[in-house]
XYZ file of C-alpha atoms in Angstrom:
716
model
C 21.911 -5.480 -12.328
C 23.562 -6.871 -15.462
C 25.975 -9.779 -15.411
C 29.513 -8.976 -16.585
C 31.338 -11.933 -18.122
C 34.759 -12.598 -16.588
C 36.075 -15.503 -18.636
C 39.601 -16.404 -19.745
C 40.087 -14.207 -22.792
C 41.743 -14.750 -26.115
C 43.243 -12.220 -28.409
C 40.434 -11.985 -30.895
C 38.067 -9.029 -30.608
C 34.936 -11.190 -30.661
C 35.879 -12.877 -27.385
C 36.876 -9.574 -25.839
C 33.505 -8.095 -26.710
C 31.732 -11.135 -25.323
C 33.629 -10.763 -22.098
C 32.383 -7.227 -21.502
C 28.863 -7.341 -22.911
C 25.678 -7.763 -20.967
C 24.921 -11.466 -20.746
C 21.849 -11.916 -22.864
C 21.394 -15.466 -21.618
C 20.964 -14.196 -18.065
C 18.539 -11.540 -19.255
C 16.645 -14.310 -21.043
C 16.562 -16.335 -17.849
C 15.158 -13.315 -16.028
C 12.504 -12.879 -18.685
C 11.574 -16.547 -18.456
C 11.500 -16.436 -14.648
C 9.242 -13.409 -14.375
C 7.062 -14.695 -17.198
C 6.495 -17.980 -15.393
C 5.581 -16.226 -12.150
C 3.233 -13.712 -13.757
C 1.470 -16.306 -15.913
C 1.127 -18.602 -12.915
C -0.543 -15.820 -10.960
C -2.878 -14.944 -13.820
C -3.626 -18.476 -15.058
C -2.711 -20.835 -12.191
C -4.497 -23.827 -13.706
C -2.707 -23.514 -17.028
C 0.772 -23.039 -15.573
C 0.493 -24.572 -12.085
C 4.219 -24.708 -11.390
C 5.107 -21.237 -12.630
C 6.241 -20.376 -9.117
C 9.581 -22.018 -9.995
C 10.471 -18.710 -11.640
C 11.351 -17.471 -8.168
C 13.934 -20.245 -7.858
C 15.469 -19.170 -11.149
C 15.824 -15.668 -9.731
C 17.470 -17.025 -6.575
C 20.098 -18.920 -8.570
C 20.817 -15.871 -10.753
C 21.209 -13.697 -7.650
C 23.570 -16.192 -6.055
C 25.659 -16.283 -9.195
C 25.871 -12.539 -9.844
C 26.437 -11.442 -6.264
C 29.041 -14.131 -5.661
C 30.813 -13.223 -8.891
C 30.918 -9.591 -7.829
C 32.185 -10.387 -4.329
C 34.810 -12.805 -5.616
C 36.114 -10.259 -8.093
C 36.438 -7.609 -5.385
C 38.186 -10.008 -3.031
C 40.698 -11.131 -5.638
C 41.415 -7.570 -6.755
C 41.801 -5.966 -3.341
C 41.741 -8.724 -0.736
C 38.757 -7.087 0.960
C 35.060 -6.316 0.596
C 33.731 -2.834 1.144
C 30.576 -3.793 2.997
C 29.338 -0.219 3.060
C 29.573 0.177 -0.704
C 28.093 -3.272 -1.253
C 25.015 -2.605 0.869
C 24.705 0.907 -0.548
C 24.601 -0.453 -4.102
C 21.980 -3.036 -3.164
C 19.845 -0.366 -1.521
C 19.985 1.980 -4.502
C 19.343 -0.882 -6.916
C 16.339 -2.438 -5.168
C 14.745 -0.110 -2.636
C 13.368 2.803 -4.716
C 11.081 0.694 -6.915
C 10.060 -1.649 -4.084
C 9.219 1.245 -1.779
C 7.213 2.965 -4.504
C 5.166 -0.170 -5.220
C 4.581 -0.889 -1.524
C 3.386 2.646 -0.798
C 1.255 2.885 -3.951
C -0.350 -0.495 -3.276
C -1.120 0.512 0.297
C -2.868 3.706 -0.768
C -4.746 1.874 -3.529
C -5.939 -0.743 -1.031
C -7.238 2.031 1.213
C -9.114 3.598 -1.695
C -10.443 0.471 -3.401
C -10.698 -2.504 -1.051
C -13.189 -3.105 1.782
C -11.813 -2.202 5.184
C -11.925 -5.836 6.318
C -8.897 -6.363 4.030
C -6.875 -3.507 5.504
C -5.562 -5.305 8.577
C -3.540 -7.980 6.777
C -2.452 -5.518 4.078
C -1.154 -3.054 6.676
C 0.700 -5.786 8.550
C 2.228 -7.321 5.447
C 3.219 -3.988 3.905
C 5.177 -3.090 7.027
C 6.756 -6.553 7.022
C 7.592 -6.192 3.331
C 9.438 -2.882 3.568
C 11.312 -4.263 6.584
C 12.099 -7.353 4.472
C 10.669 -9.925 6.857
C 7.530 -10.711 4.837
C 8.654 -14.288 4.252
C 8.754 -14.992 7.985
C 5.312 -13.447 8.512
C 3.849 -15.621 5.761
C 5.604 -18.671 7.186
C 3.946 -17.992 10.529
C 0.576 -17.505 8.844
C 0.959 -20.642 6.770
C 0.830 -22.834 9.869
C -2.269 -21.023 11.135
C -5.281 -22.834 9.693
C -7.504 -19.783 10.039
C -5.145 -17.875 7.745
C -5.755 -20.346 4.903
C -8.943 -18.451 4.114
C -7.415 -14.986 4.129
C -7.376 -13.056 0.900
C -3.931 -12.313 -0.462
C -2.462 -8.938 0.380
C -1.177 -6.540 -2.259
C 2.430 -7.247 -1.234
C 2.328 -10.975 -0.617
C 4.849 -11.486 -3.427
C 7.438 -9.458 -1.509
C 8.289 -12.631 0.407
C 10.898 -13.554 -2.227
C 12.438 -10.070 -2.028
C 12.713 -10.537 1.722
C 14.589 -13.797 1.192
C 16.955 -12.100 -1.247
C 17.640 -9.152 1.045
C 18.393 -11.494 3.937
C 20.778 -13.349 1.639
C 22.466 -10.088 0.626
C 22.872 -9.178 4.270
C 24.755 -12.346 5.205
C 26.502 -13.529 2.042
C 29.299 -10.900 1.901
C 30.182 -11.697 5.509
C 30.410 -15.404 4.659
C 32.638 -14.739 1.642
C 34.864 -12.420 3.618
C 35.150 -14.907 6.461
C 36.058 -17.773 4.147
C 38.564 -15.596 2.270
C 40.294 -14.505 5.477
C 40.334 -18.089 6.747
C 41.919 -19.317 3.525
C 44.711 -16.772 3.923
C 45.258 -17.716 7.529
C 45.442 -21.431 6.801
C 47.409 -20.808 3.591
C 45.160 -22.838 1.331
C 43.963 -22.114 -2.189
C 41.380 -19.377 -1.906
C 38.946 -20.457 -4.608
C 39.078 -24.062 -3.482
C 38.443 -23.046 0.133
C 35.588 -20.741 -0.902
C 34.087 -23.454 -3.065
C 34.338 -25.980 -0.235
C 32.739 -23.643 2.281
C 29.865 -22.731 -0.038
C 29.394 -26.369 -1.059
C 29.190 -27.548 2.557
C 26.729 -24.798 3.467
C 24.632 -25.520 0.366
C 24.581 -29.247 1.086
C 23.519 -28.685 4.685
C 20.753 -26.270 3.762
C 19.572 -28.564 0.954
C 19.303 -31.407 3.450
C 17.397 -29.119 5.810
C 15.162 -27.987 2.948
C 14.254 -31.566 1.991
C 13.557 -32.553 5.602
C 11.613 -29.415 6.501
C 9.549 -29.501 3.310
C 8.596 -33.094 4.048
C 7.611 -32.338 7.638
C 6.388 -28.701 7.431
C 5.589 -28.057 3.796
C 3.770 -24.732 4.095
C 6.324 -22.708 6.105
C 9.205 -24.415 4.274
C 8.200 -22.547 1.129
C 8.912 -19.171 2.719
C 11.750 -19.477 5.213
C 15.229 -18.383 4.206
C 17.225 -21.407 5.475
C 15.289 -23.650 3.088
C 16.379 -21.471 0.148
C 20.055 -20.779 0.882
C 21.250 -23.737 -1.175
C 19.672 -22.235 -4.302
C 21.783 -19.101 -3.937
C 24.734 -21.326 -3.073
C 24.283 -23.290 -6.292
C 24.608 -20.084 -8.289
C 27.635 -19.126 -6.200
C 29.347 -22.413 -7.042
C 29.134 -21.575 -10.737
C 30.533 -18.103 -10.034
C 33.476 -19.569 -8.110
C 34.375 -22.419 -10.437
C 32.318 -22.008 -13.588
C 34.703 -19.805 -15.539
C 37.624 -22.160 -14.969
C 35.504 -25.182 -15.835
C 34.269 -23.512 -19.008
C 37.786 -22.528 -19.981
C 38.983 -26.094 -19.433
C 36.120 -27.397 -21.578
C 37.082 -25.066 -24.412
C 40.713 -26.156 -24.245
C 39.806 -29.841 -24.121
C 37.159 -29.700 -26.844
C 38.099 -26.676 -28.973
C 35.925 -27.728 -31.897
C 32.853 -28.968 -30.051
C 32.517 -26.876 -26.894
C 29.848 -24.700 -28.563
C 27.809 -27.795 -29.357
C 28.049 -28.961 -25.752
C 26.988 -25.491 -24.638
C 23.945 -25.642 -26.902
C 22.946 -29.044 -25.545
C 23.305 -27.765 -21.975
C 21.190 -24.717 -22.780
C 18.375 -26.753 -24.341
C 18.445 -29.116 -21.382
C 18.526 -26.240 -18.903
C 15.552 -24.418 -20.339
C 13.761 -27.736 -20.727
C 14.128 -28.547 -17.030
C 12.778 -25.141 -16.015
C 9.788 -25.325 -18.354
C 9.086 -28.954 -17.441
C 8.870 -28.081 -13.745
C 6.613 -25.102 -14.508
C 4.051 -27.390 -16.154
C 4.564 -30.565 -14.105
C 4.520 -29.054 -10.612
C 1.500 -27.642 -8.827
C 0.370 -26.573 -5.383
C 0.528 -30.136 -4.071
C 4.162 -30.700 -5.044
C 6.433 -30.993 -2.024
C 8.241 -27.773 -2.757
C 10.916 -26.489 -2.433
C 12.396 -29.787 -1.188
C 14.161 -32.011 -3.649
C 11.724 -30.936 -6.372
C 13.362 -27.503 -6.474
C 16.568 -29.134 -7.684
C 15.030 -29.478 -11.160
C 14.566 -25.756 -11.979
C 17.764 -24.966 -10.056
C 19.734 -27.465 -12.153
C 18.173 -26.051 -15.304
C 19.224 -22.527 -14.394
C 22.744 -23.688 -13.550
C 23.099 -25.397 -16.924
C 22.153 -22.226 -18.780
C 24.466 -19.980 -16.742
C 27.405 -22.395 -16.610
C 27.319 -23.085 -20.354
C 28.365 -19.486 -20.872
C 27.114 -16.584 -22.987
C 28.204 -18.079 -26.302
C 26.037 -20.601 -28.092
C 25.512 -22.246 -31.478
C 22.875 -20.960 -33.882
C 20.472 -23.758 -32.895
C 20.600 -22.885 -29.185
C 17.487 -21.404 -27.550
C 19.718 -18.512 -26.502
C 19.704 -17.318 -30.083
C 15.917 -16.991 -30.045
C 15.879 -15.521 -26.561
C 18.350 -12.824 -27.565
C 15.472 -11.141 -29.432
C 14.710 -7.595 -28.320
C 11.239 -8.300 -26.860
C 12.646 -11.037 -24.624
C 15.579 -8.896 -23.585
C 13.215 -6.023 -22.804
C 11.216 -8.264 -20.466
C 14.479 -9.346 -18.867
C 15.483 -5.702 -18.417
C 12.204 -4.828 -16.676
C 11.798 -8.164 -14.873
C 12.305 -6.722 -11.379
C 9.733 -3.976 -11.837
C 7.358 -6.350 -13.603
C 7.563 -8.717 -10.671
C 6.820 -5.833 -8.303
C 3.832 -4.398 -10.170
C 1.945 -7.398 -11.501
C 0.652 -8.773 -8.194
C -0.930 -5.595 -6.774
C -2.728 -5.163 -10.095
C -4.125 -8.711 -9.880
C -5.344 -8.117 -6.323
C -6.829 -4.671 -6.973
C -8.341 -5.148 -10.433
C -11.514 -7.010 -9.309
C -12.406 -4.087 -7.025
C -12.035 -1.672 -9.947
C -13.912 -3.848 -12.436
C -16.603 -5.013 -10.022
C -16.162 -8.695 -10.840
C -13.626 -11.501 -10.802
C -11.028 -11.348 -13.567
C -12.052 -12.785 -16.918
C -9.572 -13.683 -19.646
C -9.722 -10.284 -21.326
C -9.257 -8.611 -17.939
C -6.165 -10.694 -17.267
C -4.676 -9.739 -20.622
C -5.320 -6.081 -19.800
C -3.702 -6.482 -16.384
C -0.663 -8.042 -18.033
C -0.308 -5.175 -20.505
C -0.682 -2.556 -17.769
C 1.883 -4.373 -15.645
C 4.406 -4.349 -18.510
C 3.786 -0.638 -19.130
C 4.233 0.185 -15.438
C 7.360 -1.972 -15.317
C 8.884 -0.091 -18.250
C 8.084 3.269 -16.667
C 9.367 2.123 -13.290
C 12.618 0.889 -14.828
C 13.166 4.094 -16.760
C 12.148 6.635 -14.144
C 12.777 4.864 -10.812
C 15.103 1.850 -11.052
C 17.786 3.271 -13.323
C 17.859 6.758 -11.770
C 17.886 5.179 -8.324
C 20.934 3.129 -9.181
C 22.892 5.848 -10.977
C 21.696 9.238 -9.719
C 20.337 8.672 -6.208
C 22.886 10.158 -3.789
C 25.761 9.473 -6.221
C 28.513 10.831 -3.973
C 26.917 9.999 -0.641
C 28.631 7.846 1.912
C 27.048 4.439 2.561
C 25.839 5.512 5.992
C 23.798 8.318 4.452
C 22.263 5.918 1.917
C 21.290 3.612 4.768
C 19.739 6.596 6.545
C 17.661 7.505 3.505
C 16.563 3.870 3.215
C 15.553 3.809 6.876
C 13.570 7.024 6.413
C 11.725 5.584 3.404
C 10.937 2.431 5.360
C 9.676 4.546 8.260
C 7.349 6.483 5.948
C 5.787 3.307 4.556
C 5.514 1.809 8.047
C 3.763 5.026 9.165
C 1.341 4.700 6.246
C 0.739 1.099 7.296
C 0.036 2.308 10.803
C -2.433 4.827 9.412
C -4.242 2.089 7.483
C -4.293 -0.042 10.615
C -5.793 2.867 12.561
C -8.383 3.340 9.818
C -9.245 -0.346 10.004
C -9.746 -0.138 13.777
C -12.004 2.908 13.509
C -14.078 1.399 10.675
C -14.377 -1.905 12.492
C -15.555 -0.179 15.677
C -18.122 1.837 13.718
C -19.528 -1.247 11.991
C -19.548 -3.179 15.272
C -21.584 -0.382 16.879
C -24.000 -0.469 13.958
C -24.214 -4.228 14.342
C -25.058 -3.887 18.021
C -27.744 -1.341 17.219
C -29.389 -3.628 14.662
C -29.128 -6.822 16.707
C -32.395 -6.309 18.573
C -34.554 -6.000 15.461
C -37.026 -8.687 14.360
C -35.509 -8.852 10.872
C -31.915 -9.192 12.061
C -29.970 -12.115 10.619
C -31.710 -15.473 10.834
C -34.753 -13.910 12.488
C -35.693 -12.493 9.083
C -36.513 -16.038 7.948
C -39.266 -16.423 10.533
C -42.576 -15.803 8.680
C -44.064 -14.343 11.868
C -41.710 -11.358 11.615
C -43.059 -10.299 8.187
C -39.637 -9.279 6.827
C -40.006 -8.044 3.262
C -36.623 -9.004 1.795
C -34.478 -11.355 3.920
C -31.914 -11.625 1.125
C -31.447 -7.922 0.437
C -28.399 -5.712 0.871
C -26.135 -6.153 3.881
C -26.760 -3.463 6.483
C -23.245 -3.741 7.906
C -19.935 -4.465 6.263
C -18.006 -7.585 7.094
C -16.049 -6.583 10.193
C -13.015 -8.710 9.516
C -11.514 -10.645 12.440
C -14.565 -9.895 14.584
C -16.537 -12.247 12.345
C -13.974 -15.053 12.362
C -14.842 -18.161 14.376
C -11.643 -18.150 16.406
C -12.393 -16.416 19.714
C -12.893 -17.254 23.382
C -15.328 -15.989 25.974
C -14.168 -14.216 29.155
C -15.203 -17.341 31.053
C -12.566 -19.447 29.248
C -8.954 -20.174 30.136
C -6.270 -22.709 29.131
C -6.730 -26.040 30.843
C -4.401 -27.004 33.654
C -4.479 -30.557 32.317
C -4.237 -29.970 28.567
C -4.176 -32.239 25.583
C -0.655 -31.801 24.231
C 0.989 -32.282 20.871
C 4.682 -31.347 20.859
C 4.655 -27.822 22.342
C 0.974 -27.106 21.635
C -1.655 -27.169 24.376
C -4.994 -28.023 22.832
C -7.636 -27.812 25.559
C -9.565 -24.850 26.960
C -11.868 -24.850 30.011
C -14.859 -22.504 30.363
C -17.055 -21.951 33.397
C -20.457 -20.580 32.410
C -22.137 -21.257 35.763
C -21.820 -17.687 37.043
C -20.817 -19.110 40.417
C -23.820 -21.418 40.616
C -23.725 -25.197 40.779
C -22.919 -26.683 37.344
C -25.939 -28.203 35.670
C -23.919 -30.265 33.173
C -20.378 -30.938 31.969
C -19.950 -30.450 28.234
C -17.232 -30.859 25.605
C -16.979 -29.180 22.183
C -14.829 -31.198 19.770
C -13.794 -30.800 16.138
C -11.966 -28.519 13.748
C -12.573 -24.882 12.836
C -16.024 -25.872 11.608
C -16.878 -26.828 15.173
C -15.341 -23.589 16.356
C -17.732 -21.546 14.229
C -20.627 -22.750 16.430
C -19.124 -21.299 19.607
C -21.074 -18.064 19.213
C -24.286 -20.026 19.786
C -22.961 -22.708 22.132
C -21.513 -20.185 24.586
C -24.945 -18.576 24.940
C -26.495 -22.005 25.443
C -23.915 -22.766 28.126
C -24.644 -19.506 29.962
C -28.361 -20.184 29.800
C -28.035 -23.700 31.238
C -25.110 -23.079 33.669
C -22.646 -25.514 32.042
C -18.950 -26.085 32.418
C -17.432 -26.514 28.989
C -14.196 -27.979 27.694
C -13.292 -27.280 24.094
C -10.562 -28.697 21.896
C -10.431 -27.938 18.200
C -7.610 -28.357 15.709
C -7.979 -26.813 12.265
C -7.943 -29.320 9.440
C -8.143 -32.365 11.722
C -11.061 -34.811 11.681
C -11.728 -36.246 15.156
C -11.787 -39.831 13.855
C -9.053 -42.443 14.156
C -8.275 -42.346 10.424
C -5.660 -40.226 8.701
C -6.658 -37.259 6.566
C -5.146 -37.453 3.074
C -6.680 -34.464 1.254
C -8.261 -31.096 1.909
C -10.757 -29.665 -0.579
C -9.571 -32.243 -3.087
C -5.891 -31.321 -2.773
C -3.492 -33.894 -1.276
C -2.679 -33.250 2.387
C -0.137 -35.945 3.094
C 2.231 -34.041 5.367
C 3.357 -36.773 7.819
C 3.701 -34.354 10.731
C 0.202 -32.993 10.160
C -1.254 -36.492 9.953
C 0.532 -37.540 13.124
C -0.700 -34.405 14.866
C -4.326 -35.085 13.904
C -4.243 -38.743 14.900
C -2.496 -38.037 18.201
C -4.927 -35.252 19.064
C -8.055 -37.210 18.140
C -6.963 -40.230 20.195
C -6.177 -38.097 23.229
C -9.552 -36.354 22.911
C -11.462 -39.616 22.688
C -9.569 -41.151 25.596
C -10.229 -38.109 27.782
C -13.959 -38.108 26.979
C -14.218 -41.800 27.805
C -12.287 -41.210 31.020
C -14.117 -38.069 32.204
C -17.604 -39.084 31.032
C -19.046 -35.594 30.348
C -22.812 -35.299 30.203
C -22.754 -34.063 26.621
C -20.355 -33.799 23.692
C -20.997 -31.352 20.844
C -19.073 -32.177 17.670
C -18.669 -30.896 14.158
C -16.102 -31.297 11.407
C -15.552 -30.226 7.812
C -16.178 -33.755 6.557
C -17.241 -32.498 3.129
C -13.816 -30.943 2.635
C -11.540 -33.378 4.459
C -10.801 -36.675 2.724
C -9.911 -39.588 4.995
C -8.421 -42.954 4.086
C -8.933 -46.102 6.142
C -7.244 -48.231 3.497
C -10.427 -49.846 2.170
C -10.875 -47.638 -0.886
C -14.589 -47.217 -0.112
C -16.586 -44.046 -0.695
C -16.054 -41.243 1.798
C -19.528 -41.539 3.283
C -18.883 -45.206 4.049
C -15.465 -44.558 5.571
C -16.791 -41.701 7.691
C -19.785 -43.796 8.742
C -17.583 -46.463 10.326
C -14.991 -44.071 11.781
C -17.522 -41.643 13.279
C -19.750 -44.439 14.571
C -16.809 -45.973 16.409
C -15.931 -42.669 18.060
C -19.499 -41.902 19.093
C -20.095 -45.448 20.347
C -17.075 -45.131 22.642
C -18.430 -41.859 24.025
C -22.029 -42.945 24.457
C -21.007 -46.199 26.134
C -19.097 -44.065 28.632
C -22.373 -42.276 29.402
C -22.189 -39.135 27.250
C -24.854 -37.839 24.878
C -23.567 -36.615 21.511
C -24.966 -33.686 19.517
C -23.602 -33.064 16.017
C -23.841 -29.645 14.377
C -24.532 -30.284 10.716
C -22.039 -28.268 8.679
C -23.366 -25.124 6.918
C -23.518 -25.028 3.117
C -20.254 -24.557 1.263
C -19.494 -21.147 -0.187
C -17.913 -22.644 -3.334
C -15.596 -19.609 -2.995
C -18.535 -17.546 -4.281
C -20.818 -16.707 -1.333
C -17.945 -14.870 0.331
C -17.319 -11.372 1.742
C -15.416 -10.528 -1.441
C -18.454 -11.258 -3.587
C -20.708 -9.252 -1.270
C -18.299 -6.312 -1.404
C -18.556 -6.344 -5.202
C -22.366 -6.727 -5.087
C -23.327 -4.540 -2.153
C -26.854 -3.738 -3.287
C -27.570 -7.070 -4.965
C -25.971 -9.796 -2.824
C -28.406 -12.263 -4.375
C -25.732 -12.436 -7.099
C -23.552 -14.211 -4.545
C -26.054 -16.989 -3.817
C -25.287 -20.591 -4.791
C -27.752 -23.236 -5.997
C -28.824 -25.352 -3.031
C -27.952 -28.618 -4.775
C -24.349 -27.488 -5.294
C -23.715 -25.788 -1.932
C -25.572 -28.083 0.475
C -23.519 -31.225 -0.041
C -23.833 -34.188 2.347
C -22.028 -33.784 5.665
C -20.365 -37.179 6.315
C -20.240 -36.647 10.082
C -23.927 -35.747 10.331
C -24.876 -38.564 7.968
C -22.939 -41.055 10.092
C -24.607 -39.780 13.279
C -28.079 -40.117 11.754
C -27.275 -43.586 10.488
C -26.423 -44.835 13.969
C -30.078 -44.641 15.006
C -29.134 -44.160 18.665
C -31.209 -41.954 20.977
C -27.973 -40.746 22.577
C -26.706 -39.346 19.248
C -28.626 -36.445 17.669
C -28.009 -34.070 14.775
C -28.684 -30.330 15.028
C -29.389 -29.260 11.457
C -29.798 -25.563 10.606
C -29.544 -25.847 6.832
C -32.944 -24.154 6.513
C -31.372 -21.058 8.067
C -28.845 -20.812 5.234
C -30.881 -22.013 2.249
C -34.394 -22.065 0.891
C -35.567 -24.638 -1.637
C -33.585 -23.030 -4.461
C -30.503 -21.229 -3.129
C -28.050 -20.849 -0.268
C -27.375 -17.189 0.485
C -24.450 -14.892 1.260
C -26.548 -12.229 3.022
C -29.555 -12.957 5.245
C -31.378 -10.394 7.342
C -28.802 -7.692 6.596
C -25.905 -9.860 7.828
C -23.146 -11.441 5.819
C -23.511 -15.168 6.371
C -19.846 -16.086 5.922
C -16.680 -14.760 7.502
C -14.447 -16.099 4.735
C -14.454 -18.855 2.138
C -15.750 -21.671 4.348
C -16.676 -20.438 7.846
C -19.978 -18.940 8.947
C -19.770 -15.407 10.340
C -19.907 -15.062 14.109
C -22.740 -12.512 14.046
C -24.916 -14.710 11.882
C -24.367 -17.726 14.163
C -25.320 -15.562 17.140
C -28.539 -14.580 15.393
C -29.399 -18.302 15.450
C -29.196 -18.564 19.260
C -32.964 -18.709 19.969
C -33.414 -21.395 17.329
C -30.344 -23.324 18.526
C -31.767 -23.321 22.060
C -35.162 -24.482 20.811
C -33.848 -27.314 18.652
C -31.396 -28.437 21.307
C -34.193 -28.707 23.869
C -36.259 -30.726 21.397
C -33.328 -33.015 20.584
C -32.396 -33.840 24.175
C -35.915 -34.879 25.217
């Protein structure tokens, strides 16, 4: 949609033309916004804050839609909701539906079936315009941190915009009617209402970003103020600009130029200065929002030295024209290209992806966007347009259902194949036993990664939520399992840690059945079980106060319960190599973990428990992953990592060894992941990893005989 200038006019033809022309400054802002997003997705390390382009789009949308609604209200005293929604549908839905459907079919044809589940779910959520809420829910699920991005993940911002479009006309209409009823100035009342709402949602955004950073990025209430900021310019900007011209008739252009340089500067500064660790949106989003407001509010006219003069060039304007389609197409290409090329994207591949995305955007604009807006059901009533939209959504949702069905069938087939192979002497870790004479333990995988079935998060039929749980806010964090089979329990056992403890459940459950144990398990993703706050994850700051409080509260409750209940044994594991703690001393991580872990284990052993630590498996380095194996099906050796790089020290295991206590033992299975040179992605026909940093459930189960043997040796 183009922005139509509605400014106080003068008699001269130049001003009249400016008042009716497409606003090139807004097109330039669109070009800048989509450029920042696309470059951020292609080269995230070079432009780490390019995601602020989305915020620029939000402000533009708030401005243009509010300007349109205000004009209709002042002309007729009403808003035709049917026509409004019909226009939005015809403007946005054809291209979005095409991209969603095409991406879904391409994922089916090109990507391994283990990727289909999330893609099917997110495609349905995208065409229903609730993708942002689905991603918000996933963002607080630690296990989802390792999921590969879907082909429509970027639709989250379109979902936010559509939700805004759904509500904003009703707000404007309500405020307009109220102003008439109370006989107050309409624009002033509208401005006050929008300002109050924007201020409230900004306050919420700052608070929620500080306490729940990950979901705050996606949810609509944390973004409303950005649309509201654009609306404020639409309501009062023209009058303010007119007043500026009257007050400073000879210098208003100079002030406009200064505002434009400052505005673009703020946007570009945030794109380079921000990164994934910035508390965003929060107060940080005010910088690109303010920059966008300065450019829009300074008006379409500018001096020769303004950046608007450069950005009025045809190539920039072309990118602005196709910005919506470019935003739609670029991300699926980035996700799908490695499967086509057979390797991760190199620089030349990224340039090619960018060129293809621009070409597709141009074609989409010419043959889908523009015809959709002008020729799709031109004389149809709004209700019919809504019906066509609903039918298109239903078709894509049906395709998503078909992909989901295909995923289920493929997963079942691979699971059956897995079951058939599981008894063989060269299956999984058994292939490393020299007595089995397996010719090539590191050869091709015999089964595909079966998606969620390989993830560590699962429970046995013998498990149920505890009646006396460990609680944080509304979360119950304790599960009880009875593996006695009705016999007298031979031991009481706890399993404690994060998701890296959870990945050992496939072996521990079998051990518990064998020895007739009762088991209590409590694991919180991303939380060390020590009494020290976690400040970083995989080198990236993790200073969310709520998350830190959650971890510390959970770990204290766990330790207190173990001391109180005195279980016979405690099994523990944690991603110490990836979780940075800070006890305030500034010492090396191994030293800090040594003291913190030793204190925990001393409390437990003095209460009478024996402690067994599972040494963490080698790191994948984001290389020995299912994605790499899928691209190197016959030669998964290409996905191996050098042992010295992958098998880094495990601070928890090192601390346990350093205690020198007979009641504290380490169960180390590093030799089942690595030889003297490499750590492998496929062993004995099985994929070793479920994702980027968790061992696959099937591979852990193949270790059961060895786990039982080494446990028996350790407890003697």
